[in-house]
CSV table of C-alpha atoms in Angstrom, one decimal:
chain,number,residue,atom,x,y,z
V,1,MET,CA,-31.7,1.0,5.6
V,2,SER,CA,-31.9,3.8,3.0
V,3,ASN,CA,-33.4,4.1,-0.1
V,4,PHE,CA,-30.6,3.8,-2.3
V,5,ASP,CA,-29.4,0.5,-4.0
V,6,LEU,CA,-25.5,1.1,-2.3
V,7,ASP,CA,-24.2,3.2,0.3
V,8,LEU,CA,-21.1,3.9,-1.8
V,9,PHE,CA,-20.2,3.3,-5.5
V,10,VAL,CA,-16.7,4.1,-6.5
V,11,ILE,CA,-15.6,4.6,-10.3
V,12,GLY,CA,-12.4,3.7,-11.0
V,13,GLY,CA,-10.3,0.8,-10.0
V,14,GLY,CA,-6.6,2.5,-8.7
V,15,SER,CA,-5.6,2.5,-5.4
V,16,GLY,CA,-7.4,5.2,-4.1
V,17,GLY,CA,-10.6,3.7,-5.4
V,18,VAL,CA,-9.6,0.3,-4.3
V,19,ARG,CA,-8.8,1.3,-1.1
V,20,ALA,CA,-12.0,3.1,-0.4
V,21,ALA,CA,-14.4,0.4,-1.8
V,22,ARG,CA,-12.4,-2.1,0.3
V,23,LEU,CA,-12.6,-0.3,3.8
V,24,ALA,CA,-16.1,0.7,3.3
V,25,ALA,CA,-17.2,-2.8,2.5
V,26,GLY,CA,-15.0,-4.3,5.1
V,27,MET,CA,-17.4,-2.0,7.4
V,28,GLY,CA,-20.5,-3.8,6.3
V,29,LYS,CA,-21.5,-1.1,3.7
V,30,ARG,CA,-22.9,-2.0,0.3
V,31,VAL,CA,-20.3,-1.0,-1.9
V,32,ALA,CA,-20.3,-1.8,-5.6
V,33,ILE,CA,-16.7,-0.6,-7.6
V,34,ALA,CA,-16.5,-0.1,-11.8
V,35,GLU,CA,-13.3,-0.1,-13.3
V,36,GLU,CA,-13.2,-0.7,-17.3
V,37,TYR,CA,-9.6,-1.6,-18.0
V,38,ARG,CA,-7.8,-3.2,-14.9
V,39,PHE,CA,-7.8,-2.9,-11.1
V,40,GLY,CA,-4.7,-1.2,-9.7
V,41,GLY,CA,-4.8,1.7,-11.8
V,42,THR,CA,-1.9,3.5,-13.3
V,43,CYS,CA,0.7,2.8,-10.4
V,44,VAL,CA,0.4,-0.9,-10.7
V,45,ILE,CA,-0.6,-1.4,-14.2
V,46,ARG,CA,1.3,1.3,-16.1
V,47,GLY,CA,3.4,3.4,-14.1
V,48,CYS,CA,5.1,3.1,-10.9
V,49,VAL,CA,5.2,-0.5,-10.4
V,50,PRO,CA,6.2,-1.9,-14.5
V,51,LYS,CA,8.3,1.3,-14.4
V,52,LYS,CA,10.2,0.4,-11.2
V,53,LEU,CA,11.0,-3.2,-12.6
V,54,TYR,CA,12.3,-1.6,-15.6
V,55,VAL,CA,14.7,0.7,-13.7
V,56,TYR,CA,16.4,-2.3,-11.9
V,57,ALA,CA,16.4,-4.1,-15.2
V,58,SER,CA,18.5,-0.6,-17.0
V,59,GLN,CA,21.1,-0.8,-13.9
V,60,PHE,CA,22.9,-4.1,-14.4
V,61,PRO,CA,25.0,-3.0,-16.8
V,62,GLU,CA,26.5,-0.6,-14.5
V,63,HIS,CA,26.7,-3.2,-12.0
V,64,PHE,CA,28.2,-5.6,-14.3
V,65,GLU,CA,31.0,-3.1,-15.0
V,66,ASP,CA,31.6,-2.0,-11.1
V,67,ALA,CA,32.0,-5.5,-10.4
V,68,ALA,CA,35.6,-5.5,-11.8
V,69,GLY,CA,36.8,-2.9,-9.4
V,70,TYR,CA,35.7,-5.8,-6.7
V,71,GLY,CA,37.5,-8.8,-8.4
V,72,TRP,CA,34.6,-10.1,-10.2
V,73,THR,CA,34.8,-11.4,-14.2
V,74,VAL,CA,31.4,-10.9,-15.5
V,75,GLY,CA,31.3,-12.5,-19.0
V,76,GLU,CA,29.6,-12.0,-22.0
V,77,THR,CA,26.2,-10.4,-21.2
V,78,ARG,CA,23.0,-10.2,-23.4
V,79,PHE,CA,19.9,-8.5,-22.9
V,80,ASP,CA,16.2,-9.8,-24.2
V,81,TRP,CA,13.7,-7.2,-24.2
V,82,ARG,CA,10.7,-9.4,-24.7
V,83,THR,CA,11.9,-11.4,-21.2
V,84,LEU,CA,11.4,-8.7,-19.5
V,85,VAL,CA,7.8,-7.6,-21.0
V,86,ALA,CA,6.6,-10.9,-20.3
V,87,ASN,CA,8.0,-11.3,-16.6
V,88,LYS,CA,6.5,-7.6,-16.0
V,89,ASP,CA,3.1,-8.8,-17.4
V,90,ARG,CA,3.5,-11.5,-15.0
V,91,GLU,CA,3.9,-9.6,-12.0
V,92,ILE,CA,1.0,-7.3,-13.0
V,93,SER,CA,-1.2,-9.9,-13.1
V,94,ARG,CA,-0.3,-11.3,-9.9
V,95,LEU,CA,-0.6,-7.7,-8.4
V,96,GLU,CA,-4.1,-7.0,-9.9
V,97,GLY,CA,-5.0,-10.5,-8.7
V,98,LEU,CA,-4.6,-9.1,-4.9
V,99,TYR,CA,-6.2,-5.9,-5.7
V,100,ARG,CA,-9.3,-8.1,-6.6
V,101,LYS,CA,-8.8,-10.7,-4.1
V,102,GLY,CA,-9.1,-8.1,-1.3
V,103,LEU,CA,-12.2,-6.3,-2.8
V,104,GLU,CA,-14.2,-9.7,-2.7
V,105,ASN,CA,-12.9,-10.5,0.8
V,106,ALA,CA,-14.3,-7.2,2.1
V,107,GLY,CA,-17.8,-7.9,0.5
V,108,ALA,CA,-17.6,-5.2,-2.6
V,109,ARG,CA,-19.2,-6.0,-5.5
V,110,ILE,CA,-16.9,-5.5,-8.9
V,111,MET,CA,-18.3,-4.4,-12.0
V,112,GLU,CA,-15.8,-4.6,-15.3
V,113,ASN,CA,-17.3,-2.1,-17.4
V,114,ARG,CA,-17.6,1.8,-17.7
V,115,ALA,CA,-19.3,3.9,-15.1
V,116,VAL,CA,-21.1,7.1,-16.2
V,117,LEU,CA,-23.2,9.5,-13.7
V,118,VAL,CA,-26.8,9.9,-14.7
V,119,ASP,CA,-27.5,12.0,-11.9
V,120,ARG,CA,-26.3,12.9,-8.2
V,121,HIS,CA,-27.2,9.7,-6.8
V,122,THR,CA,-27.3,7.3,-10.0
V,123,VAL,CA,-24.8,5.6,-12.5
V,124,ARG,CA,-25.2,3.6,-15.5
V,125,VAL,CA,-22.7,0.6,-15.6
V,126,GLY,CA,-23.0,-0.7,-19.2
V,127,ASP,CA,-27.0,-2.1,-19.4
V,128,GLU,CA,-27.3,-1.9,-15.5
V,129,THR,CA,-28.1,1.3,-13.5
V,130,LEU,CA,-27.6,1.8,-9.8
V,131,THR,CA,-28.4,4.0,-7.3
V,132,ALA,CA,-25.9,4.8,-4.4
V,133,GLU,CA,-25.9,7.3,-1.2
V,134,ASN,CA,-22.4,8.7,-2.0
V,135,ILE,CA,-20.4,8.3,-5.2
V,136,LEU,CA,-16.9,8.4,-5.1
V,137,ILE,CA,-14.7,9.1,-8.2
V,138,ALA,CA,-11.3,7.5,-8.3
V,139,VAL,CA,-10.7,7.8,-12.4
V,140,GLY,CA,-6.9,9.1,-12.2
V,141,GLY,CA,-5.4,10.8,-15.3
V,142,ARG,CA,-4.1,10.3,-18.5
V,143,SER,CA,-0.8,11.2,-20.5
V,144,ASN,CA,-1.6,14.9,-22.3
V,145,PRO,CA,-1.8,13.8,-26.4
V,146,HIS,CA,-0.6,16.8,-27.3
V,147,GLU,CA,-2.9,17.1,-30.2
V,148,ALA,CA,-1.6,20.2,-31.4
V,149,LEU,CA,1.6,18.8,-32.3
V,150,PRO,CA,1.8,18.0,-35.8
V,151,GLY,CA,2.4,14.0,-36.3
V,152,HIS,CA,1.7,13.5,-32.7
V,153,GLU,CA,0.0,10.3,-33.5
V,154,HIS,CA,3.6,8.8,-34.7
V,155,CYS,CA,4.5,9.3,-30.9
V,156,ILE,CA,4.3,7.2,-28.2
V,157,PHE,CA,3.5,7.8,-24.4
V,158,SER,CA,4.4,6.0,-20.9
V,159,ASN,CA,1.6,3.5,-21.7
V,160,GLU,CA,3.1,2.2,-24.6
V,161,ALA,CA,6.9,2.5,-23.8
V,162,PHE,CA,6.2,-0.5,-21.7
V,163,ASP,CA,5.0,-2.9,-24.4
V,164,LEU,CA,7.2,-1.6,-27.4
V,165,GLU,CA,7.3,-4.7,-30.0
V,166,GLU,CA,10.9,-4.4,-29.9
V,167,LEU,CA,13.7,-1.8,-28.4
V,168,PRO,CA,14.5,1.0,-30.6
V,169,LYS,CA,18.0,1.9,-31.5
V,170,ARG,CA,17.1,5.9,-30.9
V,171,ILE,CA,14.8,7.2,-29.0
V,172,ALA,CA,13.6,11.0,-28.3
V,173,ILE,CA,11.9,12.0,-24.8
V,174,GLU,CA,10.0,15.3,-25.0
V,175,GLY,CA,9.6,16.3,-21.5
V,176,GLY,CA,11.6,17.4,-18.2
V,177,GLY,CA,9.4,15.9,-15.5
V,178,TYR,CA,10.0,12.8,-13.8
V,179,ILE,CA,8.5,10.6,-15.7
V,180,ALA,CA,10.6,11.8,-18.8
V,181,VAL,CA,14.1,11.9,-16.9
V,182,GLU,CA,13.1,8.0,-15.6
V,183,PHE,CA,12.3,7.0,-18.9
V,184,ALA,CA,15.4,8.5,-20.3
V,185,ASN,CA,17.4,6.7,-18.0
V,186,ILE,CA,15.6,3.6,-18.5
V,187,PHE,CA,16.0,3.4,-22.0
V,188,HIS,CA,20.1,4.6,-22.1
V,189,GLY,CA,20.7,1.9,-19.5
V,190,LEU,CA,19.1,-0.6,-21.7
V,191,GLY,CA,21.4,0.4,-24.4
V,192,VAL,CA,18.8,2.8,-26.4
V,193,GLU,CA,20.8,6.3,-27.5
V,194,THR,CA,18.9,8.3,-25.9
V,195,THR,CA,17.9,12.2,-26.2
V,196,LEU,CA,16.1,14.1,-23.6
V,197,ILE,CA,14.2,17.3,-25.2
V,198,TYR,CA,13.2,19.7,-22.6
V,199,ARG,CA,11.7,23.3,-23.5
V,200,GLY,CA,12.6,24.6,-19.7
V,201,LYS,CA,16.0,25.8,-18.6
V,202,GLU,CA,16.7,22.7,-16.4
V,203,ILE,CA,15.3,19.1,-15.9
V,204,LEU,CA,13.1,18.7,-12.9
V,205,SER,CA,11.5,21.8,-12.3
V,206,ARG,CA,9.8,21.6,-9.0
V,207,PHE,CA,12.9,20.4,-7.2
V,208,ASP,CA,15.7,21.8,-5.3
V,209,SER,CA,18.2,23.2,-8.2
V,210,ASP,CA,21.5,21.3,-6.5
V,211,LEU,CA,19.6,18.1,-7.2
V,212,ARG,CA,18.1,19.0,-10.9
V,213,ARG,CA,22.0,20.1,-11.7
V,214,GLY,CA,23.5,17.2,-9.8
V,215,LEU,CA,21.7,14.9,-12.0
V,216,HIS,CA,21.6,16.4,-15.5
V,217,GLU,CA,25.4,16.6,-15.4
V,218,ALA,CA,25.4,12.5,-14.3
V,219,MET,CA,22.9,12.1,-17.0
V,220,GLU,CA,25.3,13.3,-19.8
V,221,ALA,CA,28.2,12.0,-18.2
V,222,LYS,CA,26.6,8.8,-18.8
V,223,GLY,CA,26.0,9.4,-22.3
V,224,ILE,CA,22.6,10.5,-22.3
V,225,ARG,CA,21.7,14.1,-24.4
V,226,ILE,CA,20.0,16.5,-23.2
V,227,LEU,CA,18.6,19.6,-25.1
V,228,CYS,CA,17.3,22.2,-22.9
V,229,HIS,CA,15.3,25.4,-24.0
V,230,GLU,CA,14.3,23.2,-26.9
V,231,LEU,CA,11.4,21.9,-28.0
V,232,ILE,CA,9.4,19.4,-31.0
V,233,GLU,CA,7.5,21.4,-33.3
V,234,LYS,CA,6.7,18.6,-36.0
V,235,VAL,CA,7.3,14.7,-36.3
V,236,ASP,CA,7.0,13.2,-39.8
V,237,LYS,CA,7.1,9.6,-40.3
V,238,ARG,CA,9.4,8.1,-43.0
V,239,ALA,CA,8.5,5.4,-45.7
V,240,ASP,CA,11.2,3.0,-43.6
V,241,GLY,CA,9.2,3.9,-40.0
V,242,ALA,CA,11.8,6.2,-38.8
V,243,LEU,CA,10.6,9.6,-37.2
V,244,ASP,CA,12.0,13.3,-38.0
V,245,ALA,CA,11.5,15.5,-35.4
V,246,HIS,CA,11.7,18.9,-36.5
V,247,LEU,CA,12.8,21.4,-33.7
V,248,LYS,CA,12.0,24.8,-32.6
V,249,SER,CA,16.0,25.4,-33.3
V,250,GLY,CA,15.7,24.5,-36.8
V,251,ALA,CA,17.5,21.2,-36.7
V,252,VAL,CA,15.6,18.1,-37.9
V,253,GLU,CA,16.7,15.2,-35.8
V,254,THR,CA,15.9,11.1,-37.0
V,255,PHE,CA,14.7,8.8,-34.3
V,256,ASP,CA,13.1,5.0,-34.0
V,257,GLN,CA,10.5,6.1,-31.5
V,258,ILE,CA,9.6,9.5,-29.8
V,259,MET,CA,8.1,9.7,-26.6
V,260,LEU,CA,5.9,12.3,-25.2
V,261,ALA,CA,5.9,13.1,-21.8
V,262,ILE,CA,4.5,16.8,-21.1
V,263,GLY,CA,2.3,15.9,-18.3
V,264,ARG,CA,-0.7,14.4,-17.4
V,265,ILE,CA,-4.5,15.3,-17.4
V,266,PRO,CA,-7.2,14.5,-15.6
V,267,ASN,CA,-9.5,11.4,-17.1
V,268,THR,CA,-13.1,13.2,-17.0
V,269,GLU,CA,-14.0,13.1,-20.1
V,270,GLY,CA,-17.2,11.2,-21.2
V,271,LEU,CA,-18.2,10.4,-17.5
V,272,GLY,CA,-21.4,12.4,-17.0
V,273,LEU,CA,-20.2,14.8,-15.0
V,274,GLU,CA,-22.1,17.6,-16.3
V,275,LYS,CA,-25.4,15.5,-15.8
V,276,ALA,CA,-24.6,15.2,-11.7
V,277,GLY,CA,-23.7,19.1,-11.8
V,278,VAL,CA,-20.5,18.4,-10.5
V,279,GLU,CA,-17.8,21.5,-11.2
V,280,THR,CA,-14.5,20.9,-13.0
V,281,GLY,CA,-11.7,23.0,-13.7
V,282,VAL,CA,-9.7,24.3,-16.3
V,283,LYS,CA,-7.8,21.3,-16.7
V,284,GLY,CA,-11.5,19.4,-16.7
V,285,GLU,CA,-9.8,18.2,-12.9
V,286,ILE,CA,-12.6,17.8,-10.1
V,287,VAL,CA,-13.2,20.2,-7.7
V,288,VAL,CA,-13.0,19.5,-4.5
V,289,ASP,CA,-12.5,21.3,-0.9
V,290,GLU,CA,-10.1,20.4,1.9
V,291,TYR,CA,-12.3,16.7,2.5
V,292,SER,CA,-12.3,15.9,-1.0
V,293,ARG,CA,-16.0,16.6,-1.6
V,294,THR,CA,-16.9,18.0,-4.4
V,295,ASN,CA,-20.1,21.0,-5.2
V,296,ILE,CA,-22.8,18.4,-4.7
V,297,GLU,CA,-22.7,16.9,-1.3
V,298,ASN,CA,-22.8,13.5,-2.0
V,299,ILE,CA,-20.3,13.1,-4.7
V,300,TRP,CA,-16.9,12.9,-3.6
V,301,ALA,CA,-13.2,12.4,-5.8
V,302,VAL,CA,-9.8,11.5,-4.9
V,303,GLY,CA,-6.4,11.0,-6.6
V,304,ASP,CA,-5.0,12.3,-9.6
V,305,VAL,CA,-8.5,13.3,-11.3
V,306,THR,CA,-8.6,16.1,-8.5
V,307,ASP,CA,-5.4,17.5,-9.8
V,308,ARG,CA,-3.7,18.0,-6.1
V,309,VAL,CA,-0.7,15.5,-5.6
V,310,GLN,CA,-0.4,13.2,-8.3
V,311,LEU,CA,1.3,10.4,-6.1
V,312,THR,CA,-0.1,6.7,-5.5
V,313,PRO,CA,0.1,7.5,-1.4
V,314,VAL,CA,-1.4,10.4,-1.5
V,315,ALA,CA,-4.6,8.8,-3.4
V,316,ILE,CA,-4.1,6.3,-0.7
V,317,HIS,CA,-4.2,9.0,2.0
V,318,GLU,CA,-7.1,11.0,0.6
V,319,ALA,CA,-9.1,7.6,0.5
V,320,MET,CA,-8.5,6.8,4.2
V,321,CYS,CA,-9.6,10.1,5.0
V,322,PHE,CA,-12.7,9.9,2.9
V,323,ILE,CA,-13.5,6.6,4.9
V,324,GLU,CA,-13.3,8.9,8.2
V,325,THR,CA,-15.2,11.6,6.9
V,326,ALA,CA,-18.1,9.9,5.1
V,327,PHE,CA,-18.9,6.5,7.3
V,328,ARG,CA,-17.0,7.2,10.8
V,329,ASN,CA,-18.3,10.3,11.6
V,330,ASN,CA,-15.3,12.1,12.0
V,331,PRO,CA,-14.4,14.6,9.3
V,332,THR,CA,-10.7,14.5,8.7
V,333,LYS,CA,-8.7,17.0,6.5
V,334,ILE,CA,-6.7,16.1,3.8
V,335,ASP,CA,-2.8,16.6,4.6
V,336,HIS,CA,-0.9,17.5,1.6
V,337,GLU,CA,2.0,18.9,3.7
V,338,VAL,CA,5.6,17.5,3.8
V,339,ILE,CA,5.1,14.8,1.3
V,340,ALA,CA,8.4,12.6,0.3
V,341,THR,CA,8.6,11.7,-3.0
V,342,ALA,CA,11.3,9.8,-5.4
V,343,VAL,CA,12.7,10.2,-9.2
V,344,PHE,CA,14.1,6.8,-9.9
V,345,SER,CA,16.5,8.4,-11.8
V,346,GLN,CA,20.6,7.0,-11.8
V,347,PRO,CA,21.4,8.7,-10.1
V,348,GLU,CA,18.2,8.5,-7.4
V,349,ILE,CA,16.7,11.3,-6.2
V,350,GLY,CA,15.0,11.1,-2.7
V,351,THR,CA,13.3,14.4,-1.6
V,352,VAL,CA,10.7,15.6,1.4
V,353,GLY,CA,10.1,19.3,2.1
V,354,LEU,CA,10.7,22.5,0.6
V,355,GLY,CA,13.6,23.1,-2.0
V,356,GLU,CA,16.1,25.8,-1.2
V,357,GLU,CA,14.1,28.3,-3.7
V,358,GLU,CA,10.9,27.5,-2.3
V,359,ALA,CA,12.1,27.7,1.2
V,360,ALA,CA,13.5,31.2,0.7
V,361,LYS,CA,10.0,32.4,-0.2
V,362,ARG,CA,8.6,31.4,2.6
V,363,TYR,CA,11.3,32.3,5.5
V,364,ASP,CA,13.2,35.3,6.3
V,365,ALA,CA,16.7,33.5,6.8
V,366,LEU,CA,17.9,29.7,6.0
V,367,GLU,CA,20.6,27.8,7.0
V,368,VAL,CA,21.9,25.6,4.2
V,369,TYR,CA,23.6,22.3,5.2
V,370,ARG,CA,25.4,20.5,1.9
V,371,ALA,CA,27.5,17.8,1.2
V,372,SER,CA,28.8,16.2,-2.1
V,373,PHE,CA,31.1,13.3,-2.1
V,374,ARG,CA,32.1,10.0,-4.2
V,375,PRO,CA,29.8,7.1,-2.1
V,376,MET,CA,31.8,4.2,-0.6
V,377,ARG,CA,30.7,1.6,-3.1
V,378,HIS,CA,32.1,3.9,-5.8
V,379,THR,CA,35.6,3.7,-4.7
V,380,LEU,CA,36.6,0.7,-5.6
V,381,SER,CA,34.4,0.5,-8.9
V,382,GLY,CA,36.0,3.3,-10.1
V,383,ARG,CA,32.9,5.4,-11.1
V,384,GLN,CA,33.0,8.8,-10.6
V,385,GLU,CA,29.5,10.0,-9.6
V,386,LYS,CA,29.0,12.1,-6.8
V,387,MET,CA,26.5,11.7,-4.4
V,388,ILE,CA,24.5,15.2,-2.9
V,389,MET,CA,23.1,15.7,0.4
V,390,LYS,CA,21.3,19.0,1.4
V,391,LEU,CA,19.7,20.2,4.1
V,392,VAL,CA,17.7,23.5,4.5
V,393,VAL,CA,16.7,24.8,8.0
V,394,ASP,CA,14.7,27.8,8.8
V,395,ALA,CA,17.1,30.0,10.6
V,396,ALA,CA,14.8,31.5,13.3
V,397,SER,CA,13.1,28.5,14.3
V,398,ARG,CA,15.9,25.9,13.4
V,399,ARG,CA,13.7,23.5,12.1
V,400,VAL,CA,14.6,21.4,9.4
V,401,VAL,CA,12.1,22.5,6.6
V,402,GLY,CA,14.0,20.4,3.5
V,403,ALA,CA,16.0,17.4,2.8
V,404,HIS,CA,17.4,16.3,-0.3
V,405,VAL,CA,19.2,13.6,-1.6
V,406,LEU,CA,20.9,12.3,-4.8
V,407,GLY,CA,22.5,9.1,-5.0
V,408,PRO,CA,22.3,5.3,-4.1
V,409,ASP,CA,18.8,4.6,-2.4
V,410,ALA,CA,18.0,8.4,-2.2
V,411,GLY,CA,14.1,7.2,-2.3
V,412,GLU,CA,14.7,4.7,0.7
V,413,MET,CA,16.4,7.8,2.3
V,414,ALA,CA,13.3,10.2,1.8
V,415,GLN,CA,11.1,8.1,3.2
V,416,LEU,CA,12.5,8.1,6.6
V,417,LEU,CA,13.4,11.2,6.4
V,418,ALA,CA,10.1,12.3,6.3
V,419,ILE,CA,9.1,11.1,9.5
V,420,PRO,CA,11.6,14.0,11.4
V,421,LEU,CA,10.4,16.4,8.7
V,422,LYS,CA,6.9,15.7,9.6
V,423,ALA,CA,7.2,16.0,13.0
V,424,GLY,CA,9.3,18.9,13.1
V,425,LEU,CA,12.1,18.2,14.3
V,426,THR,CA,15.2,20.7,14.4
V,427,LYS,CA,18.7,20.8,13.1
V,428,ALA,CA,19.7,20.1,16.9
V,429,ASP,CA,17.7,16.8,16.9
V,430,PHE,CA,19.7,16.0,13.7
V,431,ASP,CA,22.9,16.5,15.2
V,432,ARG,CA,22.5,14.7,18.4
V,433,THR,CA,21.5,11.5,16.6
V,434,MET,CA,24.3,8.9,16.4
V,435,ALA,CA,25.3,8.2,12.9
V,436,VAL,CA,26.0,4.7,10.8
V,437,HIS,CA,29.3,4.3,10.1
V,438,PRO,CA,30.2,3.6,7.3
V,439,SER,CA,27.0,4.6,5.3
V,440,ALA,CA,26.3,7.3,3.0
V,441,ALA,CA,23.1,8.5,5.1
V,442,GLU,CA,25.4,9.6,8.3
V,443,GLU,CA,26.3,12.5,6.5
V,444,LEU,CA,22.9,13.5,7.0
V,445,VAL,CA,23.3,13.7,11.0
V,446,THR,CA,26.9,14.6,10.5
V,447,MET,CA,26.7,17.9,8.7
V,448,TYR,CA,26.9,20.3,11.8
V,449,LYS,CA,28.4,23.6,10.0
V,450,PRO,CA,26.4,25.5,7.4
V,451,SER,CA,27.7,25.6,4.2
V,452,TYR,CA,26.0,28.7,3.6
V,453,ARG,CA,23.2,30.7,4.7
V,454,VAL,CA,20.5,32.5,2.5
V,455,ARG,CA,18.8,36.0,3.5
V,456,ASN,CA,15.9,37.6,1.6
V,457,GLY,CA,16.5,35.2,-1.1
V,458,GLU,CA,20.5,35.9,-1.6
V,459,ARG,CA,23.2,33.6,-0.3
V,460,THR,CA,25.8,34.7,1.8
V,461,ASP,CA,28.9,32.8,3.1
V,462,SER,CA,28.7,30.5,6.2
């Protein structure tokens, strides 16, 4: 038995922190976990889960419209925003209860207060001070407040977007990442006149260019207004509550709400990191090694607070590697390669591995297989929306290094595509896999001839 009160103190009750605390407590370790808000973190409380529920809600107008092509007559429809918010709150409370129950059943002590480091082994939680042999920081991140923007106090962020008193008639969303894009589709689907404002030349800068362009075109075809090479320089609030957005171009446009989705920052302010001597980076992120250990040997950090890969499954993976390293005498490095991800836009994006542009920087020559078609579900509905499927192959080894889908159920496909890409399978392995017919996914194993090749960054015909 050590001289410390605890074997592990976890600061932060999100997915990574809860997983680490539960696993360690289940091993018989003395564990406490502190969370000042609600257990579940960004993903469960104010991120992935409520967002996906709102995505589902926003898709119904298209479902009603498409039904006519299949012989259905849908009567008058009406949407109630407050019902959606209330039902979302009930589901989040249920999920939070499961997180708490898992911790309690494992034997972890739950502390509902803010935890602050006093030194490398000591944590203060409210009026109580505890010592721990190991400390894990998993406090996540928060929306960039963009305080340099005059009038930023009149704007909302993704947190507030879930719980608005009423649905606005007009909204502007500034940003071009997945949060901005997803909320633009959500609000549009719920009947809000939506404008997306992005300073770059194309939305979703880190994704494959074909998917970026395809999604942009599909969103505009639905009626979402997208302004690229543009940004908001000032926001004024009118007497009637409307907001005037002063744009870089000189235009002034009026909205009922303006949402800022221009990145997230690590949630490290006021955490006492300096007292413990923990090193941070330029954004305030906690600097860690490949085992998630900070420069202080007994202090670790996982999840968004490290600003490595900001995805919930990644935080959970990092937490599990931490447990192996710290408590099971099995040092396990974090594997951040070949991570599948999805953008729950409309149409949806699912992607794993390298986009064409990034792959061209790593490999001398590529084979690119690309298919664009109208999925079967749209043939009777009359919807003209196209699906895009793309495989990026290293020409030398013929290993598939990137797989990208735009269209219905793309996120589900990306999860399954992650398995062969993680395993390092080749295009020949895809080619000899039997197709499921009729399905959209069969295109992934029936594209036998390259659409084009890329050598030294330049496209050539196949």
